[in-house]
Amino acid sequence: AQSVTQPDIHITVSEGASLELRCNYSYGATPYLFWYVQSPGQGLQLLLKYFSGDTLVQGIKGFEAEFKRSQSSFNLRKPSVHWSDAAEYFCAVGARSGATNKLIFGTGTLLAVQP
Amino acid sequence: GAVVSQHPSWVICKSGTSVKIECRSLDFQATTMFWYRQFPKQSLMLMATSNEGSKATYEQGVEKDKFLINHASLTLSTLTVTSAHPEDSSFYICSAREGGEYGYTFGSGTRLTVV
């Protein structure tokens, strides 16, 4: 069965420091992978996605992620974190179910940014 | 870009009453919409897939009679929580497929509190 694991429940970084959020997936075929960000009490915003091709994917807000098939990982990175990046981040894998494509989410990583 | 409007943003209701949550795609037609439930500090759990003009497909463990889903038009899906109880208190989020295989846009969510 498809699943997504985000090992880090909570991460705190200093403003200006680099960031890496981990994501591991379990999927039988070539996965469709996503990173979403959620601000408190809000819906989800897509940061980036990987379907195929270049394994390093660029997203919005300066984020990037790298697909590593050998490690079943899709880690999210940002070179320099801003205070406004404090939010919850969800990794997701796309899963085909009948005629519908569904998203299966990880448990999320809550990012805190210290001044 | 694509916008999904979810209403209300928050609602408080008495135990035993029913509550309706609306999910509208404002600038595109959505044949498929999804309803998620999110408990505090947890991930999004898919409740059901809403298909325009047909019955919703519920995930295992979700009570169909308790969470009524109607997708009567290409721009509107509703989730009705019937005979609500305090354990139904949660954050409910909808998403609509705007295009492509995984072109999903999320609503801003509804915080339901049952007292």
Short mmCIF file of C-alpha atoms in Angstrom, two decimals:
data_model
loop_
_atom_site.label_atom_id
_atom_site.label_comp_id
_atom_site.label_asym_id
_atom_site.label_seq_id
_atom_site.Cartn_x
_atom_site.Cartn_y
_atom_site.Cartn_z
CA ALA A 1 0.00 0.00 0.00
CA GLN A 2 1.11 3.53 -0.66
CA SER A 3 2.36 5.54 2.28
CA VAL A 4 4.35 8.62 3.13
CA THR A 5 6.60 9.09 6.13
CA GLN A 6 7.82 12.39 7.46
CA PRO A 7 10.23 11.46 10.25
CA ASP A 8 10.46 14.92 11.78
CA ILE A 9 7.33 16.09 13.59
CA HIS A 10 8.78 19.44 14.57
CA ILE A 11 11.84 21.37 13.40
CA THR A 12 13.20 24.71 14.56
CA VAL A 13 15.69 26.68 12.50
CA SER A 14 17.14 30.15 12.77
CA GLU A 15 16.16 32.75 10.23
CA GLY A 16 18.66 32.73 7.40
CA ALA A 17 19.73 29.15 8.03
CA SER A 18 19.25 26.38 5.52
CA LEU A 19 16.39 23.91 5.79
CA GLU A 20 15.81 20.32 4.82
CA LEU A 21 12.57 18.50 5.52
CA ARG A 22 12.61 14.77 5.04
CA CYS A 23 10.05 12.66 3.21
CA ASN A 24 10.10 8.96 2.42
CA TYR A 25 7.46 7.20 0.39
CA SER A 26 6.32 3.71 -0.34
CA TYR A 27 4.82 3.15 -3.77
CA GLY A 28 4.98 0.28 -6.21
CA ALA A 29 5.34 2.29 -9.40
CA THR A 30 6.93 5.57 -10.35
CA PRO A 31 5.51 7.99 -7.83
CA TYR A 32 3.95 11.37 -8.29
CA LEU A 33 5.26 13.40 -5.36
CA PHE A 34 4.19 16.69 -3.86
CA TRP A 35 5.04 19.15 -1.12
CA TYR A 36 2.34 21.36 0.35
CA VAL A 37 2.48 24.09 2.97
CA GLN A 38 -0.29 24.91 5.42
CA SER A 39 -0.49 28.06 7.52
CA PRO A 40 -2.51 27.85 10.76
CA GLY A 41 -6.22 27.47 10.11
CA GLN A 42 -5.74 27.53 6.37
CA GLY A 43 -5.92 25.15 3.47
CA LEU A 44 -2.95 23.76 1.61
CA GLN A 45 -0.79 25.49 -0.95
CA LEU A 46 1.25 23.52 -3.45
CA LEU A 47 4.97 24.25 -3.22
CA LEU A 48 6.20 21.88 -5.91
CA LYS A 49 5.60 18.52 -7.53
CA TYR A 50 7.53 15.79 -9.26
CA PHE A 51 6.07 13.67 -12.03
CA SER A 52 9.06 12.72 -14.14
CA GLY A 53 12.23 14.09 -15.70
CA ASP A 54 14.78 16.16 -13.80
CA THR A 55 14.95 14.83 -10.26
CA LEU A 56 15.65 18.28 -8.81
CA VAL A 57 12.42 20.23 -8.80
CA GLN A 58 12.11 23.94 -8.23
CA GLY A 59 9.05 25.35 -6.53
CA ILE A 60 7.60 28.57 -5.27
CA LYS A 61 8.99 30.68 -2.44
CA GLY A 62 12.54 29.50 -3.10
CA PHE A 63 11.91 25.86 -2.25
CA GLU A 64 13.32 22.89 -4.10
CA ALA A 65 13.09 19.14 -3.67
CA GLU A 66 15.11 16.23 -4.94
CA PHE A 67 13.67 12.86 -5.92
CA LYS A 68 15.97 9.97 -5.07
CA ARG A 69 14.53 6.69 -6.23
CA SER A 70 17.23 4.59 -4.58
CA GLN A 71 16.35 6.09 -1.20
CA SER A 72 12.60 6.42 -1.81
CA SER A 73 12.96 10.00 -0.70
CA PHE A 74 11.72 13.41 -1.77
CA ASN A 75 13.30 15.88 0.64
CA LEU A 76 12.39 19.55 0.62
CA ARG A 77 15.12 22.17 0.88
CA LYS A 78 15.54 25.89 1.13
CA PRO A 79 18.93 27.66 1.28
CA SER A 80 17.86 30.49 3.56
CA VAL A 81 14.73 30.38 5.68
CA HIS A 82 12.57 33.46 6.28
CA TRP A 83 10.35 34.00 9.31
CA SER A 84 7.32 33.80 7.02
CA ASP A 85 8.21 30.18 6.21
CA ALA A 86 6.99 29.09 9.65
CA ALA A 87 4.12 26.71 8.88
CA GLU A 88 3.31 23.04 8.58
CA TYR A 89 4.68 21.14 5.60
CA PHE A 90 3.13 18.05 4.12
CA CYS A 91 4.64 15.60 1.70
CA ALA A 92 2.20 13.61 -0.41
CA VAL A 93 2.22 10.84 -2.99
CA GLY A 94 -0.32 10.50 -5.75
CA ALA A 95 -2.11 7.17 -5.81
CA ARG A 96 -4.34 5.80 -8.49
CA SER A 97 -7.60 4.34 -7.20
CA GLY A 98 -9.90 3.12 -9.93
CA ALA A 99 -10.54 6.10 -12.16
CA THR A 100 -9.49 8.62 -9.56
CA ASN A 101 -6.10 9.99 -8.58
CA LYS A 102 -5.87 10.53 -4.83
CA LEU A 103 -3.30 12.17 -2.63
CA ILE A 104 -1.90 10.33 0.38
CA PHE A 105 -0.34 12.68 2.88
CA GLY A 106 2.40 12.27 5.42
CA THR A 107 1.87 13.34 9.01
CA GLY A 108 3.47 16.72 8.44
CA THR A 109 6.45 18.62 9.80
CA LEU A 110 5.86 21.76 11.80
CA LEU A 111 8.53 24.35 11.08
CA ALA A 112 9.35 27.05 13.61
CA VAL A 113 11.71 29.89 12.70
CA GLN A 114 13.76 31.63 15.36
CA PRO A 115 14.77 35.26 14.89
CA GLY B 1 -5.15 30.93 -10.70
CA ALA B 2 -7.75 28.41 -9.66
CA VAL B 3 -9.63 29.27 -6.50
CA VAL B 4 -11.68 27.02 -4.24
CA SER B 5 -13.95 28.70 -1.74
CA GLN B 6 -15.02 26.84 1.37
CA HIS B 7 -17.79 28.09 3.62
CA PRO B 8 -18.16 28.58 6.49
CA SER B 9 -14.64 29.08 7.82
CA TRP B 10 -15.73 28.07 11.25
CA VAL B 11 -18.94 26.85 12.83
CA ILE B 12 -20.09 25.93 16.31
CA CYS B 13 -23.12 23.72 16.64
CA LYS B 14 -24.96 21.86 19.34
CA SER B 15 -24.66 18.14 19.70
CA GLY B 16 -27.34 16.35 17.72
CA THR B 17 -27.76 18.99 15.05
CA SER B 18 -26.56 18.86 11.43
CA VAL B 19 -24.05 21.13 9.77
CA LYS B 20 -23.51 21.75 6.06
CA ILE B 21 -20.15 22.79 4.62
CA GLU B 22 -19.89 24.10 1.07
CA CYS B 23 -16.97 23.79 -1.33
CA ARG B 24 -17.10 25.86 -4.51
CA SER B 25 -14.73 26.08 -7.44
CA LEU B 26 -14.93 29.75 -8.39
CA ASP B 27 -13.28 29.94 -11.78
CA PHE B 28 -13.23 26.40 -13.09
CA GLN B 29 -15.43 23.35 -13.28
CA ALA B 30 -14.59 20.42 -11.10
CA THR B 31 -15.98 16.99 -11.86
CA THR B 32 -14.14 15.61 -8.86
CA MET B 33 -13.80 17.06 -5.39
CA PHE B 34 -12.29 15.55 -2.28
CA TRP B 35 -13.16 15.93 1.37
CA TYR B 36 -10.50 15.61 4.05
CA ARG B 37 -10.57 15.64 7.81
CA GLN B 38 -7.65 16.89 9.86
CA PHE B 39 -7.26 16.39 13.58
CA PRO B 40 -5.01 18.76 15.55
CA LYS B 41 -1.33 18.20 14.86
CA GLN B 42 -2.16 15.40 12.42
CA SER B 43 -2.25 14.85 8.71
CA LEU B 44 -5.14 15.07 6.32
CA MET B 45 -7.21 11.94 6.10
CA LEU B 46 -9.22 11.49 2.93
CA MET B 47 -12.87 10.95 3.79
CA ALA B 48 -14.50 10.69 0.39
CA THR B 49 -14.28 11.47 -3.28
CA SER B 50 -17.16 13.51 -4.59
CA ASN B 51 -18.13 13.02 -8.23
CA GLU B 52 -20.48 15.38 -9.99
CA GLY B 53 -23.78 13.72 -10.78
CA SER B 54 -23.05 10.47 -9.00
CA LYS B 55 -22.66 9.04 -5.54
CA ALA B 56 -19.62 9.84 -3.51
CA THR B 57 -16.98 7.20 -2.90
CA TYR B 58 -16.16 6.90 0.78
CA GLU B 59 -12.91 5.72 2.29
CA GLN B 60 -12.91 2.71 4.53
CA GLY B 61 -14.13 3.51 8.00
CA VAL B 62 -16.03 6.67 7.07
CA GLU B 63 -19.73 6.53 7.87
CA LYS B 64 -21.74 7.34 4.77
CA ASP B 65 -24.89 8.14 6.70
CA LYS B 66 -23.09 10.50 9.01
CA PHE B 67 -21.11 12.42 6.42
CA LEU B 68 -23.45 13.12 3.53
CA ILE B 69 -21.80 14.38 0.36
CA ASN B 70 -23.63 15.96 -2.53
CA HIS B 71 -21.98 17.13 -5.74
CA ALA B 72 -24.96 18.49 -7.62
CA SER B 73 -23.10 20.80 -10.01
CA LEU B 74 -19.66 21.18 -11.56
CA THR B 75 -18.80 23.96 -9.14
CA LEU B 76 -20.34 22.90 -5.85
CA SER B 77 -19.92 20.02 -3.45
CA THR B 78 -21.40 19.94 0.03
CA LEU B 79 -20.55 17.91 3.11
CA THR B 80 -23.26 17.56 5.73
CA VAL B 81 -22.31 16.28 9.14
CA THR B 82 -25.51 14.76 10.47
CA SER B 83 -26.37 14.40 14.14
CA ALA B 84 -23.05 15.91 15.07
CA HIS B 85 -21.27 14.87 18.24
CA PRO B 86 -18.26 16.37 20.00
CA GLU B 87 -16.00 13.72 18.47
CA ASP B 88 -16.88 15.13 15.04
CA SER B 89 -15.15 18.35 15.98
CA SER B 90 -12.31 18.74 13.52
CA PHE B 91 -10.91 20.74 10.63
CA TYR B 92 -12.52 19.79 7.33
CA ILE B 93 -10.83 20.65 4.04
CA CYS B 94 -12.04 20.20 0.49
CA SER B 95 -10.08 20.15 -2.72
CA ALA B 96 -11.14 20.32 -6.34
CA ARG B 97 -9.43 19.00 -9.41
CA GLU B 98 -8.78 21.91 -11.75
CA GLY B 99 -7.06 19.99 -14.49
CA GLY B 100 -4.37 17.49 -15.29
CA GLU B 101 -3.84 14.33 -13.36
CA TYR B 102 -3.07 15.95 -10.05
CA GLY B 103 -4.07 19.55 -10.49
CA TYR B 104 -5.78 19.95 -7.14
CA THR B 105 -6.63 23.20 -5.43
CA PHE B 106 -7.54 23.24 -1.76
CA GLY B 107 -10.11 25.27 0.08
CA SER B 108 -9.16 27.17 3.22
CA GLY B 109 -10.92 24.72 5.49
CA THR B 110 -13.77 24.72 7.99
CA ARG B 111 -13.25 24.45 11.73
CA LEU B 112 -16.20 22.55 13.19
CA THR B 113 -16.76 22.58 16.94
CA VAL B 114 -19.61 20.53 18.37
CA VAL B 115 -20.64 21.46 21.90
#
